[in-house]
Amino acid sequence: MGAFFTPFSILTGLLAGQLSKRLFQKLWGVIDDNEAPKSKHREITMAQLVIALLVEGAVARLVKGLVDHGGRRGWARLTGEWPGEERPEPED
């Protein structure tokens, strides 16, 4: 059954990417009226770029993690099998 989860996971990952992009754009609109700075922009400060990249990365990671875990919970409810590990491995 795990082989069927892979295409589902890819699809939800793509959707999470689009969702995080839109969420970041809305969040950046609260921070600044201008478009978020990107590395290709010439007239930005390093501080502006660092802040934009940190916020964008945090939003992307948060959305991806929540969507992935939610998809796994849904898959488990649907199939009765958890697609992954039950808990983190203990550190030695």
Coordinates of N, CA, C and O in Angstrom, one line a residue:
M1 N 0.8 -1.2 0.0 CA 0.0 0.0 0.0 C 0.9 1.2 0.0 O 0.5 2.3 -0.5
G2 N 2.1 1.2 0.5 CA 3.0 2.3 0.6 C 3.4 2.9 -0.8 O 3.6 4.0 -0.9
A3 N 3.4 2.0 -1.8 CA 3.8 2.4 -3.1 C 2.7 3.4 -3.7 O 3.0 4.3 -4.5
F4 N 1.5 3.2 -3.3 CA 0.4 4.1 -3.7 C 0.4 5.4 -3.0 O -0.1 6.4 -3.5
F5 N 1.1 5.5 -1.8 CA 1.2 6.7 -1.1 C 2.1 7.7 -1.8 O 1.9 8.9 -1.7
T6 N 3.1 7.2 -2.5 CA 4.1 8.1 -3.1 C 3.5 9.1 -4.1 O 3.8 10.3 -4.0
P7 N 2.7 8.7 -5.0 CA 2.1 9.7 -5.9 C 1.2 10.7 -5.2 O 1.1 11.9 -5.5
F8 N 0.5 10.2 -4.2 CA -0.4 11.1 -3.3 C 0.5 12.1 -2.6 O 0.2 13.3 -2.6
S9 N 1.6 11.6 -2.1 CA 2.6 12.5 -1.4 C 3.1 13.6 -2.4 O 3.3 14.7 -2.0
I10 N 3.5 13.2 -3.6 CA 4.0 14.1 -4.6 C 3.0 15.2 -4.9 O 3.3 16.4 -4.9
L11 N 1.7 14.8 -5.1 CA 0.7 15.7 -5.4 C 0.4 16.7 -4.2 O 0.3 17.9 -4.4
T12 N 0.4 16.2 -3.0 CA 0.1 17.1 -1.9 C 1.4 18.0 -1.6 O 1.2 19.1 -1.2
G13 N 2.6 17.5 -2.0 CA 3.7 18.4 -1.9 C 3.7 19.5 -2.9 O 4.1 20.6 -2.5
L14 N 3.2 19.3 -4.1 CA 3.1 20.3 -5.1 C 2.0 21.4 -4.6 O 2.2 22.6 -4.7
L15 N 0.9 20.9 -4.1 CA -0.1 21.7 -3.6 C 0.4 22.6 -2.4 O 0.1 23.8 -2.3
A16 N 1.2 22.0 -1.5 CA 1.8 22.7 -0.4 C 2.7 23.8 -0.9 O 2.7 24.9 -0.3
G17 N 3.5 23.5 -1.9 CA 4.3 24.5 -2.5 C 3.6 25.8 -3.0 O 4.0 26.9 -2.7
Q18 N 2.5 25.5 -3.7 CA 1.6 26.6 -4.1 C 1.0 27.4 -3.0 O 0.9 28.6 -3.0
L19 N 0.5 26.6 -2.0 CA -0.1 27.3 -0.8 C 0.9 28.1 -0.1 O 0.6 29.2 0.3
S20 N 2.1 27.6 0.1 CA 3.1 28.4 0.9 C 3.6 29.6 0.1 O 3.8 30.6 0.7
K21 N 3.6 29.5 -1.2 CA 4.0 30.7 -2.0 C 2.9 31.8 -1.9 O 3.3 32.9 -1.6
R22 N 1.7 31.4 -1.9 CA 0.6 32.4 -1.7 C 0.6 33.0 -0.3 O 0.4 34.2 -0.1
L23 N 0.8 32.1 0.7 CA 0.8 32.6 2.0 C 1.9 33.5 2.3 O 1.8 34.5 2.9
F24 N 3.1 33.2 1.7 CA 4.3 34.1 1.9 C 4.0 35.5 1.2 O 4.3 36.5 1.8
Q25 N 3.4 35.5 0.1 CA 3.1 36.7 -0.6 C 2.1 37.6 0.2 O 2.3 38.8 0.4
K26 N 1.1 37.0 0.8 CA 0.2 37.7 1.7 C 0.9 38.2 2.9 O 0.7 39.3 3.3
L27 N 1.7 37.4 3.5 CA 2.4 37.7 4.7 C 3.4 38.9 4.4 O 3.5 39.8 5.2
W28 N 4.1 38.8 3.3 CA 5.0 39.8 2.9 C 4.3 41.1 2.7 O 4.8 42.2 3.0
G29 N 3.1 41.1 2.2 CA 2.3 42.3 2.0 C 2.0 43.0 3.3 O 1.8 44.2 3.3
V30 N 2.0 42.3 4.4 CA 1.8 42.9 5.7 C 3.1 43.6 6.1 O 3.1 44.6 6.8
I31 N 4.2 43.0 5.8 CA 5.5 43.5 6.2 C 5.9 44.7 5.3 O 6.5 45.7 5.9
D32 N 5.7 44.6 4.0 CA 6.2 45.7 3.1 C 5.2 45.8 1.9 O 4.6 44.8 1.5
D33 N 5.0 47.0 1.4 CA 4.2 47.2 0.3 C 4.8 46.8 -1.0 O 4.1 46.6 -2.0
N34 N 6.1 46.7 -1.1 CA 6.8 46.3 -2.3 C 6.9 44.8 -2.4 O 6.7 44.0 -1.4
E35 N 7.2 44.3 -3.6 CA 7.4 42.9 -3.8 C 8.5 42.4 -2.9 O 9.5 43.2 -2.6
A36 N 8.5 41.2 -2.5 CA 9.6 40.6 -1.6 C 10.9 40.6 -2.4 O 10.9 40.3 -3.6
P37 N 12.0 41.1 -1.7 CA 13.2 41.1 -2.4 C 13.7 39.7 -2.8 O 13.5 38.7 -2.0
K38 N 14.4 39.6 -3.9 CA 14.9 38.3 -4.4 C 16.4 38.5 -4.7 O 16.9 39.7 -4.8
S39 N 17.2 37.5 -4.7 CA 18.6 37.6 -4.9 C 18.9 38.3 -6.3 O 20.0 38.9 -6.4
K40 N 18.0 38.2 -7.2 CA 18.3 38.8 -8.6 C 18.1 40.3 -8.5 O 18.5 41.0 -9.5
H41 N 17.5 40.9 -7.5 CA 17.3 42.3 -7.4 C 18.6 43.0 -7.0 O 19.3 42.6 -6.1
R42 N 18.8 44.1 -7.7 CA 20.1 44.8 -7.5 C 20.0 45.8 -6.3 O 20.9 45.8 -5.5
E43 N 18.9 46.5 -6.3 CA 18.9 47.6 -5.3 C 18.1 47.2 -4.0 O 17.0 47.7 -3.8
I44 N 18.6 46.2 -3.3 CA 18.1 45.8 -2.0 C 19.3 45.7 -1.1 O 20.4 45.5 -1.5
T45 N 18.9 45.8 0.2 CA 20.0 45.6 1.2 C 20.1 44.1 1.5 O 19.1 43.3 1.3
M46 N 21.2 43.7 2.1 CA 21.4 42.3 2.5 C 20.4 42.0 3.6 O 19.9 40.9 3.6
A47 N 20.1 42.9 4.5 CA 19.2 42.7 5.6 C 17.8 42.4 5.0 O 17.1 41.5 5.5
Q48 N 17.4 43.2 4.0 CA 16.1 42.9 3.4 C 16.0 41.5 2.8 O 15.0 40.8 3.0
L49 N 17.1 41.1 2.1 CA 17.1 39.8 1.5 C 17.1 38.7 2.5 O 16.3 37.7 2.4
V50 N 17.9 38.9 3.6 CA 17.9 37.9 4.6 C 16.6 37.7 5.3 O 16.1 36.6 5.5
I51 N 15.9 38.8 5.6 CA 14.6 38.7 6.2 C 13.6 38.0 5.3 O 12.8 37.1 5.7
A52 N 13.6 38.4 4.0 CA 12.6 37.8 3.1 C 12.9 36.3 3.0 O 11.9 35.5 3.0
L53 N 14.1 35.9 2.8 CA 14.5 34.5 2.7 C 14.1 33.7 3.9 O 13.7 32.5 3.8
L54 N 14.4 34.3 5.1 CA 14.1 33.6 6.4 C 12.5 33.4 6.5 O 12.1 32.3 6.8
V55 N 11.8 34.4 6.2 CA 10.3 34.3 6.3 C 9.8 33.3 5.3 O 9.0 32.4 5.6
E56 N 10.3 33.4 4.1 CA 9.8 32.5 3.0 C 10.2 31.1 3.3 O 9.3 30.2 3.1
G57 N 11.4 30.8 3.8 CA 11.8 29.5 4.2 C 11.0 28.9 5.3 O 10.6 27.7 5.3
A58 N 10.7 29.7 6.3 CA 9.9 29.3 7.5 C 8.5 28.9 7.1 O 7.9 27.9 7.5
V59 N 7.9 29.8 6.2 CA 6.5 29.5 5.8 C 6.5 28.3 4.9 O 5.6 27.4 5.1
A60 N 7.4 28.1 4.0 CA 7.5 26.9 3.2 C 7.6 25.6 4.0 O 6.9 24.6 3.8
R61 N 8.5 25.6 5.0 CA 8.7 24.5 5.8 C 7.5 24.1 6.7 O 7.1 23.0 6.8
L62 N 6.9 25.2 7.2 CA 5.7 25.0 8.1 C 4.6 24.4 7.3 O 4.0 23.4 7.7
V63 N 4.3 25.0 6.1 CA 3.2 24.5 5.3 C 3.4 23.1 4.8 O 2.6 22.2 4.9
K64 N 4.7 22.8 4.3 CA 5.0 21.5 3.9 C 4.8 20.4 5.0 O 4.3 19.4 4.7
G65 N 5.3 20.8 6.2 CA 5.2 19.8 7.3 C 3.8 19.5 7.7 O 3.4 18.4 7.9
L66 N 3.0 20.6 7.7 CA 1.6 20.4 8.1 C 0.8 19.7 7.1 O 0.0 18.8 7.4
V67 N 1.0 20.0 5.8 CA 0.3 19.3 4.7 C 0.7 17.8 4.6 O -0.1 16.9 4.5
D68 N 2.0 17.6 4.8 CA 2.5 16.2 4.8 C 1.9 15.4 5.9 O 1.4 14.3 5.7
H69 N 2.0 15.9 7.1 CA 1.4 15.2 8.2 C -0.1 15.0 8.1 O -0.6 13.9 8.4
G70 N -0.8 16.0 7.7 CA -2.2 15.9 7.4 C -2.5 14.8 6.4 O -3.5 14.1 6.5
G71 N -1.8 14.8 5.3 CA -2.0 13.8 4.3 C -1.7 12.4 4.8 O -2.5 11.5 4.5
R72 N -0.7 12.3 5.6 CA -0.4 10.9 6.2 C -1.6 10.5 7.2 O -1.9 9.3 7.2
R73 N -2.1 11.5 7.9 CA -3.2 11.1 8.8 C -4.4 10.7 8.0 O -5.1 9.7 8.4
G74 N -4.7 11.4 6.9 CA -5.8 11.1 6.1 C -5.6 9.7 5.4 O -6.6 8.9 5.3
W75 N -4.4 9.5 5.0 CA -4.1 8.2 4.3 C -4.3 7.0 5.4 O -4.9 6.0 5.0
A76 N -3.9 7.3 6.6 CA -4.0 6.2 7.6 C -5.5 6.0 7.9 O -5.9 4.8 8.1
R77 N -6.3 7.1 8.0 CA -7.7 6.9 8.2 C -8.4 6.1 7.1 O -9.3 5.3 7.3
L78 N -7.9 6.4 5.8 CA -8.5 5.8 4.7 C -8.1 4.3 4.5 O -8.9 3.4 4.2
T79 N -6.8 4.0 4.8 CA -6.3 2.6 4.5 C -6.1 1.8 5.8 O -5.9 0.6 5.7
G80 N -6.0 2.5 6.9 CA -5.6 1.8 8.2 C -4.2 1.6 8.4 O -3.7 1.0 9.3
E81 N -3.3 2.1 7.4 CA -1.9 2.0 7.5 C -1.2 3.3 7.6 O -1.5 4.2 6.8
W82 N -0.3 3.5 8.5 CA 0.5 4.8 8.6 C 1.6 4.7 7.6 O 2.5 3.8 7.7
P83 N 1.7 5.7 6.7 CA 2.8 5.6 5.7 C 4.1 6.3 6.2 O 4.4 7.5 5.8
G84 N 4.8 5.6 7.0 CA 6.0 6.2 7.6 C 6.3 5.6 8.9 O 5.8 4.5 9.3
E85 N 7.2 6.2 9.6 CA 7.6 5.7 10.9 C 6.6 6.2 12.0 O 6.0 7.2 11.9
E86 N 6.5 5.4 13.0 CA 5.5 5.7 14.1 C 6.0 6.8 15.0 O 5.2 7.6 15.4
R87 N 7.3 6.9 15.3 CA 7.8 8.0 16.1 C 9.3 8.2 15.8 O 9.9 7.3 15.1
P88 N 9.8 9.3 16.3 CA 11.3 9.5 16.0 C 12.1 8.5 16.7 O 11.8 8.0 17.8
E89 N 13.3 8.2 16.1 CA 14.2 7.3 16.7 C 14.9 8.0 17.9 O 15.2 9.2 17.8
P90 N 15.1 7.3 19.0 CA 15.8 7.9 20.2 C 17.2 8.2 19.9 O 17.9 7.5 19.2
E91 N 17.7 9.4 20.4 CA 19.1 9.7 20.2 C 19.9 9.0 21.3 O 19.5 8.9 22.4
D92 N 21.1 8.6 20.9 CA 22.0 7.9 21.8 C 22.8 8.8 22.7 O 23.1 9.9 22.4

